[in-house]
mmCIF file of C-alpha atoms in Angstrom:
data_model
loop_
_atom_site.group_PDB
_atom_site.id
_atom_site.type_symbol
_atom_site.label_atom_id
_atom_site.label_comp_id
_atom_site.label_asym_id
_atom_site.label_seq_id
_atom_site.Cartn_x
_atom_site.Cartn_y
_atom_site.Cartn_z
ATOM 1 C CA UNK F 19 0.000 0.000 0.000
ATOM 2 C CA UNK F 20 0.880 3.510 -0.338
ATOM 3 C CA UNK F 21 2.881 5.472 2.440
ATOM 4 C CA UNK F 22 2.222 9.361 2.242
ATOM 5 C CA UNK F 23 3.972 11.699 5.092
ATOM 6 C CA UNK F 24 5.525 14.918 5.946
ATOM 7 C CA UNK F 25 9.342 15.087 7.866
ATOM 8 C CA UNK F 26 9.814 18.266 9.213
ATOM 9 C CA UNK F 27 13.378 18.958 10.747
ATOM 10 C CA UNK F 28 12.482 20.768 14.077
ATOM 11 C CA UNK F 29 14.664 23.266 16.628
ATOM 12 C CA UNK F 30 13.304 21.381 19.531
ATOM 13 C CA UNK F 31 10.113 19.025 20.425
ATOM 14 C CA UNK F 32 8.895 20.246 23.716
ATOM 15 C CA UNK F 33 7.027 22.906 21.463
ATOM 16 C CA UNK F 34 5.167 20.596 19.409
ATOM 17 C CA UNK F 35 4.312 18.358 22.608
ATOM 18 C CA UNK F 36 3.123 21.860 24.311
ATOM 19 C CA UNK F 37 0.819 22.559 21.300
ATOM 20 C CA UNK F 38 -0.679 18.603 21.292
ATOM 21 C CA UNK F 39 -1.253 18.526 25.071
ATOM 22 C CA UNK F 40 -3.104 22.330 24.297
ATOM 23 C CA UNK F 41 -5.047 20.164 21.656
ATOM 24 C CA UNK F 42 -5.999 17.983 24.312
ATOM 25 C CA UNK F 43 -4.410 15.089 22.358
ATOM 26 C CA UNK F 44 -2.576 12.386 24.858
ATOM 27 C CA UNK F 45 0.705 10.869 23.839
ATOM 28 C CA UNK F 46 0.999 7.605 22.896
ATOM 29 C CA UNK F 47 3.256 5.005 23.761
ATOM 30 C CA UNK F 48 7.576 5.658 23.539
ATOM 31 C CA UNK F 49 9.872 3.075 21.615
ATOM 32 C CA UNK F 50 13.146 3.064 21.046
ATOM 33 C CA UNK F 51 13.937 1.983 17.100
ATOM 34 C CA UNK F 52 16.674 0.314 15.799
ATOM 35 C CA UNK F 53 16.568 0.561 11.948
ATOM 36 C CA UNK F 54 19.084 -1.899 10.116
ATOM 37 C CA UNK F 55 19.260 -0.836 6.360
ATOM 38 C CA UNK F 56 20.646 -3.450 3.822
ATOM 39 C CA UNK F 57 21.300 -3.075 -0.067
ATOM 40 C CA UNK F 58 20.936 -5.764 -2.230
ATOM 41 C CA UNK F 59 23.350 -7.761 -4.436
ATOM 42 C CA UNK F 60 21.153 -7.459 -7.722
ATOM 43 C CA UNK F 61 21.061 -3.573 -7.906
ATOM 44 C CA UNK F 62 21.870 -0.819 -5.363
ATOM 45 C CA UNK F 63 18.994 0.686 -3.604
ATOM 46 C CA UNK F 64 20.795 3.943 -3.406
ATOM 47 C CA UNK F 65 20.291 4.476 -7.074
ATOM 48 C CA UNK F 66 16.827 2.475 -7.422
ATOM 49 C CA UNK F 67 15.289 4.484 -4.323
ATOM 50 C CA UNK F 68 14.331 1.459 -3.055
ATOM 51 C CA UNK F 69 14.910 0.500 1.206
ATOM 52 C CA UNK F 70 14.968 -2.806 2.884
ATOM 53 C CA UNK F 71 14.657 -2.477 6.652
ATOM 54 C CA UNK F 72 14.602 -4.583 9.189
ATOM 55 C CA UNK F 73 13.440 -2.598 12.298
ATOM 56 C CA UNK F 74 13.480 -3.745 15.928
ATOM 57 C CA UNK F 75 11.817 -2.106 18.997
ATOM 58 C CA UNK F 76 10.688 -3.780 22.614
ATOM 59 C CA UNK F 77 7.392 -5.206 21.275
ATOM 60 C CA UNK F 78 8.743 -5.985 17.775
ATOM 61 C CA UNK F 79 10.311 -6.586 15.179
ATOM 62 C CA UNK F 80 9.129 -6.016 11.436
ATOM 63 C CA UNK F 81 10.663 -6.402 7.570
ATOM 64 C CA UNK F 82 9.449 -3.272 5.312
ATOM 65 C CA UNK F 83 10.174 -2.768 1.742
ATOM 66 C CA UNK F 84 10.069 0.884 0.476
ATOM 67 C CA UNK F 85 9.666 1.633 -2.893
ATOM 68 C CA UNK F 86 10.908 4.539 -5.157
ATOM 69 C CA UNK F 87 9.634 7.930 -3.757
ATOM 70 C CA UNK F 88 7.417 10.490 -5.370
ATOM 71 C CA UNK F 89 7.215 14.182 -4.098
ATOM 72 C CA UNK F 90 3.981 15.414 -3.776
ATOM 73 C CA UNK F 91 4.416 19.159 -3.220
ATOM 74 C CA UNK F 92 6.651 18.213 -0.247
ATOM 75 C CA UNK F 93 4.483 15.055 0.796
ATOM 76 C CA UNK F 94 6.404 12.379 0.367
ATOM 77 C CA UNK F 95 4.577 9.290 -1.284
ATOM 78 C CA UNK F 96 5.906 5.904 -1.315
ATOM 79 C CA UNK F 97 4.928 1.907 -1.307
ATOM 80 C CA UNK F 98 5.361 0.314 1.469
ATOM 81 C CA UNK F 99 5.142 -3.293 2.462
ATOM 82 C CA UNK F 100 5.895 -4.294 6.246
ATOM 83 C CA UNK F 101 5.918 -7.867 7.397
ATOM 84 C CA UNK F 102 6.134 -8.900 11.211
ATOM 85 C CA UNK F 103 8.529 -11.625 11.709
ATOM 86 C CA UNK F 104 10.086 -13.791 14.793
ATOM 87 C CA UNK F 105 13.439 -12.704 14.284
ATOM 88 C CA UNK F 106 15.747 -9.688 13.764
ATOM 89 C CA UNK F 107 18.662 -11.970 13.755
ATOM 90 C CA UNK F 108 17.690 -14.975 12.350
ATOM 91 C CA UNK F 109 16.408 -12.623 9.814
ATOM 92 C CA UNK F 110 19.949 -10.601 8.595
ATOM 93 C CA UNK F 111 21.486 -13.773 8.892
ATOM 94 C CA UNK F 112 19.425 -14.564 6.292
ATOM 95 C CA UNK F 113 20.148 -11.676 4.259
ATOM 96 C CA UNK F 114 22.943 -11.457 4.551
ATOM 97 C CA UNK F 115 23.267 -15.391 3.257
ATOM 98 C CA UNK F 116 21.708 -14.199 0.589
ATOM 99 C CA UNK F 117 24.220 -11.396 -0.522
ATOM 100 C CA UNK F 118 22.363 -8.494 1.282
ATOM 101 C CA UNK F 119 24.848 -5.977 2.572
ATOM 102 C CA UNK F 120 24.080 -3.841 5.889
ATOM 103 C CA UNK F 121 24.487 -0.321 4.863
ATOM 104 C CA UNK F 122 23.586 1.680 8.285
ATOM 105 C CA UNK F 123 21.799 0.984 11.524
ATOM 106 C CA UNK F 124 19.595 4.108 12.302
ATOM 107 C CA UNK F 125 18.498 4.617 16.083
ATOM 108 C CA UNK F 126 15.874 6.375 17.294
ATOM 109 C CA UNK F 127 13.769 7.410 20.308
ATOM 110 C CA UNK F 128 9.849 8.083 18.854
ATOM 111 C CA UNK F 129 6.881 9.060 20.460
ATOM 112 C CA UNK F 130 3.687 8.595 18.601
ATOM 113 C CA UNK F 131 0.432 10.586 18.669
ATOM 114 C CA UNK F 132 -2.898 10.101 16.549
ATOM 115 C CA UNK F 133 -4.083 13.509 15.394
ATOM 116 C CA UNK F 134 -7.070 13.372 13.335
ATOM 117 C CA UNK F 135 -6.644 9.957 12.280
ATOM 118 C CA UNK F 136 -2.974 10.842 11.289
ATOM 119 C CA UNK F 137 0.068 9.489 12.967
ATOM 120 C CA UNK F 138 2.568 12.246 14.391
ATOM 121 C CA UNK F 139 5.808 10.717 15.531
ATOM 122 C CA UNK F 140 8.401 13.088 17.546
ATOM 123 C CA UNK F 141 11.007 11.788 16.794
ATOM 124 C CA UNK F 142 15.243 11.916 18.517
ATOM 125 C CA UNK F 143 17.435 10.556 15.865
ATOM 126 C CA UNK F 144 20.765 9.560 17.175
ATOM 127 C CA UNK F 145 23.257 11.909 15.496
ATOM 128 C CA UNK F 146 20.564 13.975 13.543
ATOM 129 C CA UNK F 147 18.683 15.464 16.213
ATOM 130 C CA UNK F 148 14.549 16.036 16.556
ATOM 131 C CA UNK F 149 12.321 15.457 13.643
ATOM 132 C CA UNK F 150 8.074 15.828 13.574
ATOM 133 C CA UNK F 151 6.771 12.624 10.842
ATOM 134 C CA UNK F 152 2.668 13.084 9.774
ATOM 135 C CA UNK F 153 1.872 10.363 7.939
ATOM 136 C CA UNK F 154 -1.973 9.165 6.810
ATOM 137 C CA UNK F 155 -3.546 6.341 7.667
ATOM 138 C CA UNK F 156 -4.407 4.171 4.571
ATOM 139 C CA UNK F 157 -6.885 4.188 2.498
ATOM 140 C CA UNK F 158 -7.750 8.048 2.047
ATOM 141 C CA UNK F 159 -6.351 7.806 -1.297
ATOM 142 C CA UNK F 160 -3.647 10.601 -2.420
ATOM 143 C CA UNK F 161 -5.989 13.580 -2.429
ATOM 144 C CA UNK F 162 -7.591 13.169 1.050
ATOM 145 C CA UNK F 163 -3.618 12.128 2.356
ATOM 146 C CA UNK F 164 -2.449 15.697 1.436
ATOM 147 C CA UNK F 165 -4.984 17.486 2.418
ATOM 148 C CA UNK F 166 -5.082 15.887 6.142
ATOM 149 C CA UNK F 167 -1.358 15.785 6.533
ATOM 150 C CA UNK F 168 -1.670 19.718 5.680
ATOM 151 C CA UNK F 169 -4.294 20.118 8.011
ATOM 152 C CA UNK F 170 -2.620 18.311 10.943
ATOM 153 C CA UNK F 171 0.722 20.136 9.900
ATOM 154 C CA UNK F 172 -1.109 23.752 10.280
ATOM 155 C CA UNK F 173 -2.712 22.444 13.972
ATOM 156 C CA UNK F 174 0.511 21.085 15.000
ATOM 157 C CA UNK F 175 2.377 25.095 14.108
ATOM 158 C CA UNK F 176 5.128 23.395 11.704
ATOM 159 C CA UNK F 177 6.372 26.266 9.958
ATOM 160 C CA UNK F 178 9.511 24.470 9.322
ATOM 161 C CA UNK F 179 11.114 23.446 6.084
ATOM 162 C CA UNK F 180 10.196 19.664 5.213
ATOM 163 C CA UNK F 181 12.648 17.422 3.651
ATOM 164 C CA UNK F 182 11.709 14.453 1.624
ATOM 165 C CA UNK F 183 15.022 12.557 2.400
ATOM 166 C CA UNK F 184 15.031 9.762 4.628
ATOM 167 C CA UNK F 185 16.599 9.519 8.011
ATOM 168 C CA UNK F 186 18.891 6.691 6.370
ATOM 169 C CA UNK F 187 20.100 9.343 3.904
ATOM 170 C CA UNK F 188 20.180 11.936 6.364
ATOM 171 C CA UNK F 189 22.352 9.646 8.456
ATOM 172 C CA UNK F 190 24.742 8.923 5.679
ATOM 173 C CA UNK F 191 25.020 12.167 4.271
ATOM 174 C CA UNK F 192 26.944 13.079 8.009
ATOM 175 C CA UNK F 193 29.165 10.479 7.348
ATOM 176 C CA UNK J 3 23.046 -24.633 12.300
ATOM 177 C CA UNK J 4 23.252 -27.785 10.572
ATOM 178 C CA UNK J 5 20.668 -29.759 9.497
ATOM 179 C CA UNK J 6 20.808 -33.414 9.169
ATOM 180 C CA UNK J 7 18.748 -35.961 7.596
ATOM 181 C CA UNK J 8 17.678 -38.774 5.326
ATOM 182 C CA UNK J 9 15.086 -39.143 2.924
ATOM 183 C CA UNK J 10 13.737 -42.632 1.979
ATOM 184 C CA UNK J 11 11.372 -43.068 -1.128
ATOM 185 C CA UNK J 12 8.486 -45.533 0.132
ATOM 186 C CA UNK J 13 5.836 -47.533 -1.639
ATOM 187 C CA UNK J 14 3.800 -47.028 1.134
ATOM 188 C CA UNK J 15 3.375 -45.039 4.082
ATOM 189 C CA UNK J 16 0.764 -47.874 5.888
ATOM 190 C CA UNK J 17 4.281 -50.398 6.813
ATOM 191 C CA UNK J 18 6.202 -47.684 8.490
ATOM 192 C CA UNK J 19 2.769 -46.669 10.674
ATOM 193 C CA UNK J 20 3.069 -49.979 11.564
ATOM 194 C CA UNK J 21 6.081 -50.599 12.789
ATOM 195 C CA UNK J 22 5.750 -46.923 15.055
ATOM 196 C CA UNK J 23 2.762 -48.024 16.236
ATOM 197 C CA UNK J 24 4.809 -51.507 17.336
ATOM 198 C CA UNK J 25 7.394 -49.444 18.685
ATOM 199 C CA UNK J 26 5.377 -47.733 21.110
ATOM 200 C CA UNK J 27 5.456 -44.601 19.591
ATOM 201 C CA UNK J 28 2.240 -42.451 19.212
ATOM 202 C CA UNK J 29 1.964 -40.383 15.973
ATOM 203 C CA UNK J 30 2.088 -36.041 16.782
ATOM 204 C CA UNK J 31 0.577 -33.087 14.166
ATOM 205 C CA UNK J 32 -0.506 -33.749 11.071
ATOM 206 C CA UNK J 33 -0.093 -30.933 8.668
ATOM 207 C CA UNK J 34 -0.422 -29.809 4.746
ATOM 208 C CA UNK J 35 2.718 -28.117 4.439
ATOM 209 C CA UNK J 36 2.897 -25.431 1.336
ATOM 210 C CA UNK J 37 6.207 -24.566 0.270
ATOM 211 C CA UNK J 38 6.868 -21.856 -2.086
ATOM 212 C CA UNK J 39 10.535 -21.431 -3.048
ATOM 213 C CA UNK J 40 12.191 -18.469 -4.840
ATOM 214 C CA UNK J 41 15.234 -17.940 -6.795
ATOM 215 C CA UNK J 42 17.747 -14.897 -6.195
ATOM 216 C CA UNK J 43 18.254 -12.298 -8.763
ATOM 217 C CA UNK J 44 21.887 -12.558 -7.536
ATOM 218 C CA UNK J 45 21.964 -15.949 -8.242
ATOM 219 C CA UNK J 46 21.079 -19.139 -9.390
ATOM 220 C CA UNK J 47 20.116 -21.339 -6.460
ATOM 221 C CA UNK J 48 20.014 -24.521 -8.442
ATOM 222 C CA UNK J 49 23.724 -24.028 -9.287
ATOM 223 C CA UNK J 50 24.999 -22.866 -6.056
ATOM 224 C CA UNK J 51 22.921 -25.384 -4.129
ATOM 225 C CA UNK J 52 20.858 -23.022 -1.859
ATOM 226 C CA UNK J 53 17.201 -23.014 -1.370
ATOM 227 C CA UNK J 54 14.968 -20.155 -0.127
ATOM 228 C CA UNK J 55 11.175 -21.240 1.039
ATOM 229 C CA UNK J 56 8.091 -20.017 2.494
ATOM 230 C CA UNK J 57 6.393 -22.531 4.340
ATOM 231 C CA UNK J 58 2.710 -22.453 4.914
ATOM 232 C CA UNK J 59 1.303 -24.481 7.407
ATOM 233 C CA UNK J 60 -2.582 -23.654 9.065
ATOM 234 C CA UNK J 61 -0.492 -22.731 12.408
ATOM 235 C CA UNK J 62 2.055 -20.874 10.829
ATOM 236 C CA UNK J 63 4.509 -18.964 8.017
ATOM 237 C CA UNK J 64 8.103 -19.567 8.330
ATOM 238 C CA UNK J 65 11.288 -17.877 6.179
ATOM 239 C CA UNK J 66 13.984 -20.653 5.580
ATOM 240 C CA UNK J 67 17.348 -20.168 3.714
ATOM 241 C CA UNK J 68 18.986 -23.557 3.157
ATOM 242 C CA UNK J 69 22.703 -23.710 2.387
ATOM 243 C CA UNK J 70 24.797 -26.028 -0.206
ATOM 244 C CA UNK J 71 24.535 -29.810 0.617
ATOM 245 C CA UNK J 72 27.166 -31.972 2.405
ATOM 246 C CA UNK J 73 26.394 -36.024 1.367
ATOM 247 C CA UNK J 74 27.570 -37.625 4.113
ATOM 248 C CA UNK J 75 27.224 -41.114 2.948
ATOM 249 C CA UNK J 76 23.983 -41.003 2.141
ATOM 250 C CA UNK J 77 22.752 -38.078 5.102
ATOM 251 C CA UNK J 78 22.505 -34.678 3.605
ATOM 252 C CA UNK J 79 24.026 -31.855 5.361
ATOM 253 C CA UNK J 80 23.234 -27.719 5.317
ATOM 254 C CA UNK J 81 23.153 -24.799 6.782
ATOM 255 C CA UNK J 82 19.537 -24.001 7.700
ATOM 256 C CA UNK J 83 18.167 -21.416 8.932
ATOM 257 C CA UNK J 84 14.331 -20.707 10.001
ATOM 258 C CA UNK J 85 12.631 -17.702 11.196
ATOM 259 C CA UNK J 86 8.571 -17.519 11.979
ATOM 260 C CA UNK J 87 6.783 -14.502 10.139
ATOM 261 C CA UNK J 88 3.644 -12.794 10.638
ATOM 262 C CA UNK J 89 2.309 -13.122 6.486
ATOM 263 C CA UNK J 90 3.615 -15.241 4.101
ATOM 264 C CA UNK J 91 1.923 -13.243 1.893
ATOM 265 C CA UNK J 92 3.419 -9.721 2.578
ATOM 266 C CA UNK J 93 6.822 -11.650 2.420
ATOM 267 C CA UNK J 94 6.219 -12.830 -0.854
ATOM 268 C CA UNK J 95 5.095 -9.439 -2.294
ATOM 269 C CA UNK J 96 8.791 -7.748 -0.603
ATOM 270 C CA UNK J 97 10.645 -11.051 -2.516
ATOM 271 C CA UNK J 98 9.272 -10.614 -5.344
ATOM 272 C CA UNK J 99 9.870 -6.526 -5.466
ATOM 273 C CA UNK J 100 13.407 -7.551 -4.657
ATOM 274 C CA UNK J 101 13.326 -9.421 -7.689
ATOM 275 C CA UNK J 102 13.406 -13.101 -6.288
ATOM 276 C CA UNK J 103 11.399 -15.272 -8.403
ATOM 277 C CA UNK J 104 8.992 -17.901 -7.875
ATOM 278 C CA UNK J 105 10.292 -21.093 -9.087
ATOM 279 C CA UNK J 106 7.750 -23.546 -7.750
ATOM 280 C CA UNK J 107 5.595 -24.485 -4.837
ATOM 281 C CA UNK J 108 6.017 -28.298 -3.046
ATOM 282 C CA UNK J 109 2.620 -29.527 -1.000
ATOM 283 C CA UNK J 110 2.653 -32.358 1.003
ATOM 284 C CA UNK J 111 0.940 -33.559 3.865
ATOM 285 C CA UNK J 112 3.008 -34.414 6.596
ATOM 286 C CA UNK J 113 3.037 -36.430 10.104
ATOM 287 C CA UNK J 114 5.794 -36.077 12.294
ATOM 288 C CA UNK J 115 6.740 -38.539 15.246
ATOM 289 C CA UNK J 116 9.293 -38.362 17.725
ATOM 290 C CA UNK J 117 12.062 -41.882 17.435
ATOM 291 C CA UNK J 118 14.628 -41.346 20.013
ATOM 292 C CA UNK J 119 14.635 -37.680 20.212
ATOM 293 C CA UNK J 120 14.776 -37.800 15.985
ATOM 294 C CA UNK J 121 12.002 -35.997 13.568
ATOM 295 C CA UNK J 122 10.485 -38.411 11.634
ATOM 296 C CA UNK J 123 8.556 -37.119 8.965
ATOM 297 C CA UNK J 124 5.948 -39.048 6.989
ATOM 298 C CA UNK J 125 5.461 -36.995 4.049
ATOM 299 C CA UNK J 126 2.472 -37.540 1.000
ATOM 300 C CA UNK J 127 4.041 -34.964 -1.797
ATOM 301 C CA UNK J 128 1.617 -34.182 -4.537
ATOM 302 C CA UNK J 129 2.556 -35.055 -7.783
ATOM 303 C CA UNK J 130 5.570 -37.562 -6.133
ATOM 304 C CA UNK J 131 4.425 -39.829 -3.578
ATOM 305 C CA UNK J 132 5.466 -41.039 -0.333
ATOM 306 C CA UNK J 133 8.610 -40.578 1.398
ATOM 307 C CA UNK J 134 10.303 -40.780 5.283
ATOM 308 C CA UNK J 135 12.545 -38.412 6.307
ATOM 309 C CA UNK J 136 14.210 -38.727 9.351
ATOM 310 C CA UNK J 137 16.310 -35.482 11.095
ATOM 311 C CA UNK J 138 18.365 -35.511 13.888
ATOM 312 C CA UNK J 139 17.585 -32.526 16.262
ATOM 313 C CA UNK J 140 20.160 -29.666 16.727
ATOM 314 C CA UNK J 141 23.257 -30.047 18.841
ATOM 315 C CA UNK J 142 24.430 -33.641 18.196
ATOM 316 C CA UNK J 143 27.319 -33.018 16.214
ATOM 317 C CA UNK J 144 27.685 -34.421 12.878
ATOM 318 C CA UNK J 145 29.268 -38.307 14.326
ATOM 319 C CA UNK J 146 26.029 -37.926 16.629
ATOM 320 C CA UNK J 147 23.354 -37.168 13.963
ATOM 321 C CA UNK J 148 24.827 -39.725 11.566
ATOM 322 C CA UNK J 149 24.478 -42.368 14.157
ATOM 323 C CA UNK J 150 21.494 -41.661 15.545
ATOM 324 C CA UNK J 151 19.615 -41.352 12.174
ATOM 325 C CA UNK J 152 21.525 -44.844 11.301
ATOM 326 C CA UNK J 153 19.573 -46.524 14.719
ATOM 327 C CA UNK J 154 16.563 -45.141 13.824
ATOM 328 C CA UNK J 155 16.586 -45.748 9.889
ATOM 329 C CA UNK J 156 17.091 -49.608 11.527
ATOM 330 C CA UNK J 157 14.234 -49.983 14.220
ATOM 331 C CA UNK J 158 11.663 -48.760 10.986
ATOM 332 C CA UNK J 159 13.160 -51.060 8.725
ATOM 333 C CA UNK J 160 13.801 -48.859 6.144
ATOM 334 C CA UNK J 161 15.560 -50.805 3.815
ATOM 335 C CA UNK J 162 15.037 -48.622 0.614
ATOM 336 C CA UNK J 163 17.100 -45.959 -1.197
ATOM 337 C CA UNK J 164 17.787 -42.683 -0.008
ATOM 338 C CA UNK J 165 18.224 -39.862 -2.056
ATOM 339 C CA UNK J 166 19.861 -36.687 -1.373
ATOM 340 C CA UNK J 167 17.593 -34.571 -3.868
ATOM 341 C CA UNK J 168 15.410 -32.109 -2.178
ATOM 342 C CA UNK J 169 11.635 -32.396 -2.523
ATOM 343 C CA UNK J 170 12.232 -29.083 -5.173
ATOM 344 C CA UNK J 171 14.838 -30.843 -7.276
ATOM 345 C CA UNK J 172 12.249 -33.748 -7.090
ATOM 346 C CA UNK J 173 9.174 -31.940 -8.308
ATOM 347 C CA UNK J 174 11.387 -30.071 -11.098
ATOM 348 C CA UNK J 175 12.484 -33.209 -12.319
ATOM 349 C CA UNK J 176 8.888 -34.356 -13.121
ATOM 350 C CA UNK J 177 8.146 -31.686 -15.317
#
């Protein structure tokens, strides 16, 4: 299914968290995410715009594919298939069997919030600093996505420049 | 870890009930096992002797990446490795966009029994037949699994051939 969401690179989070407890919206829960990023053997995923991650948290852990991005008038829209499986390990080691290389591990502490249906993550990347993410729930279609993830943007006060790069990118790009 | 095991082409599966039931050994699950395996874009599995599968069972999906073979005088040998995940299907949609290929699906119904701490596996493959296959469980070392496999191959009377093709190579080889 389609992924649409807004990153927006912000100064600090207590801010935003001010403005959702004014909103009278609770937080959610807290996880800590680790984010392994492999490449493939057949074609580099740097150049396709593809990701493979295999992401790991308390509760979970989860395989997503992300496909080739389009920019929506700074929405960034993107397939996205994400599979729940038994083992992070067993997993790579599979992976990496099959010729997968590990390109970065990307940490992360994220709080999560529902805001009109949408899902705001503040987010502490290790190395990167604080990030807001809006994303849509599915199903809206493209047209409804935008518009709510502008909506929500405007309630949550995020005048801030979005970037459509992804924290992976971000993260290598300080390399 | 290693995996190690026989597989004995039967006329019949009715004999080898039999002679567990004689034994004093009651029969466990009995399950229709769907195997899909894929091919790498990276490479050619049926040249470099590696397997990938997703197994579909009604209690479960599991990932399993099966290294070159080892004959062993007449027990085959890999690397295996097996991880549970949540949807075969979602798995098979991220393969696929990473540009594995299906190469076939296996079915077979399958009863398992327990023979001095050994898997034995009475297997109905569509399109094949019947077969036994008996594994030795993790940790014996490869003298260990040999032997115990040997003892066990004995108290069924299993007198037949054994054949170190997989259930894959089988299948292919009928077409």
């Amino acid at each position: 299914m389609m992924e649409y969401e807004v990153k927006i690179r912000v100064e600090n989070l207590a801010p935003v968290r001010k403005r959702l407890a004014a909103l009278g919206i609770r937080p959610g829960s807290r996880v800590a995410e680790r984010d392994l990023y492999l490449n493939s053997p057949a074609r580099d995923f740097g150049k396709t715009d593809e990701a493979l991650r295999i992401r790991t948290t308390d509760e979970e852990t989860t395989l997503t594919y992300k496909g080739p991005r389009l920019g929506l008038g700074g929405v960034k829209a993107r397939e996205e298939i994400i599979v729940p499986v038994g083992s992070g390990k067993g997993l790579e080691e599979i992976l990496v069997r099959l010729g997968f290389t590990r390109t970065a591990m990307v940490e992360k502490s994220r709080e999560t919030y529902r805001v009109e249906g949408a899902f705001v993550a503040l987010d502490e990347v290790e190395g990167l600093g604080p990030f807001v993410e809006i994303e849509a729930p599915s199903g809206l279609g493209e047209d409804g996505a935008i518009a709510l993830i502008g909506r929500v943007r405007e309630a949550l006060g995020l005048a801030g420049e979005e970037t459509l790069l992804s924290y992976l990118e971000l993260v290598l790009s300080t390399r």
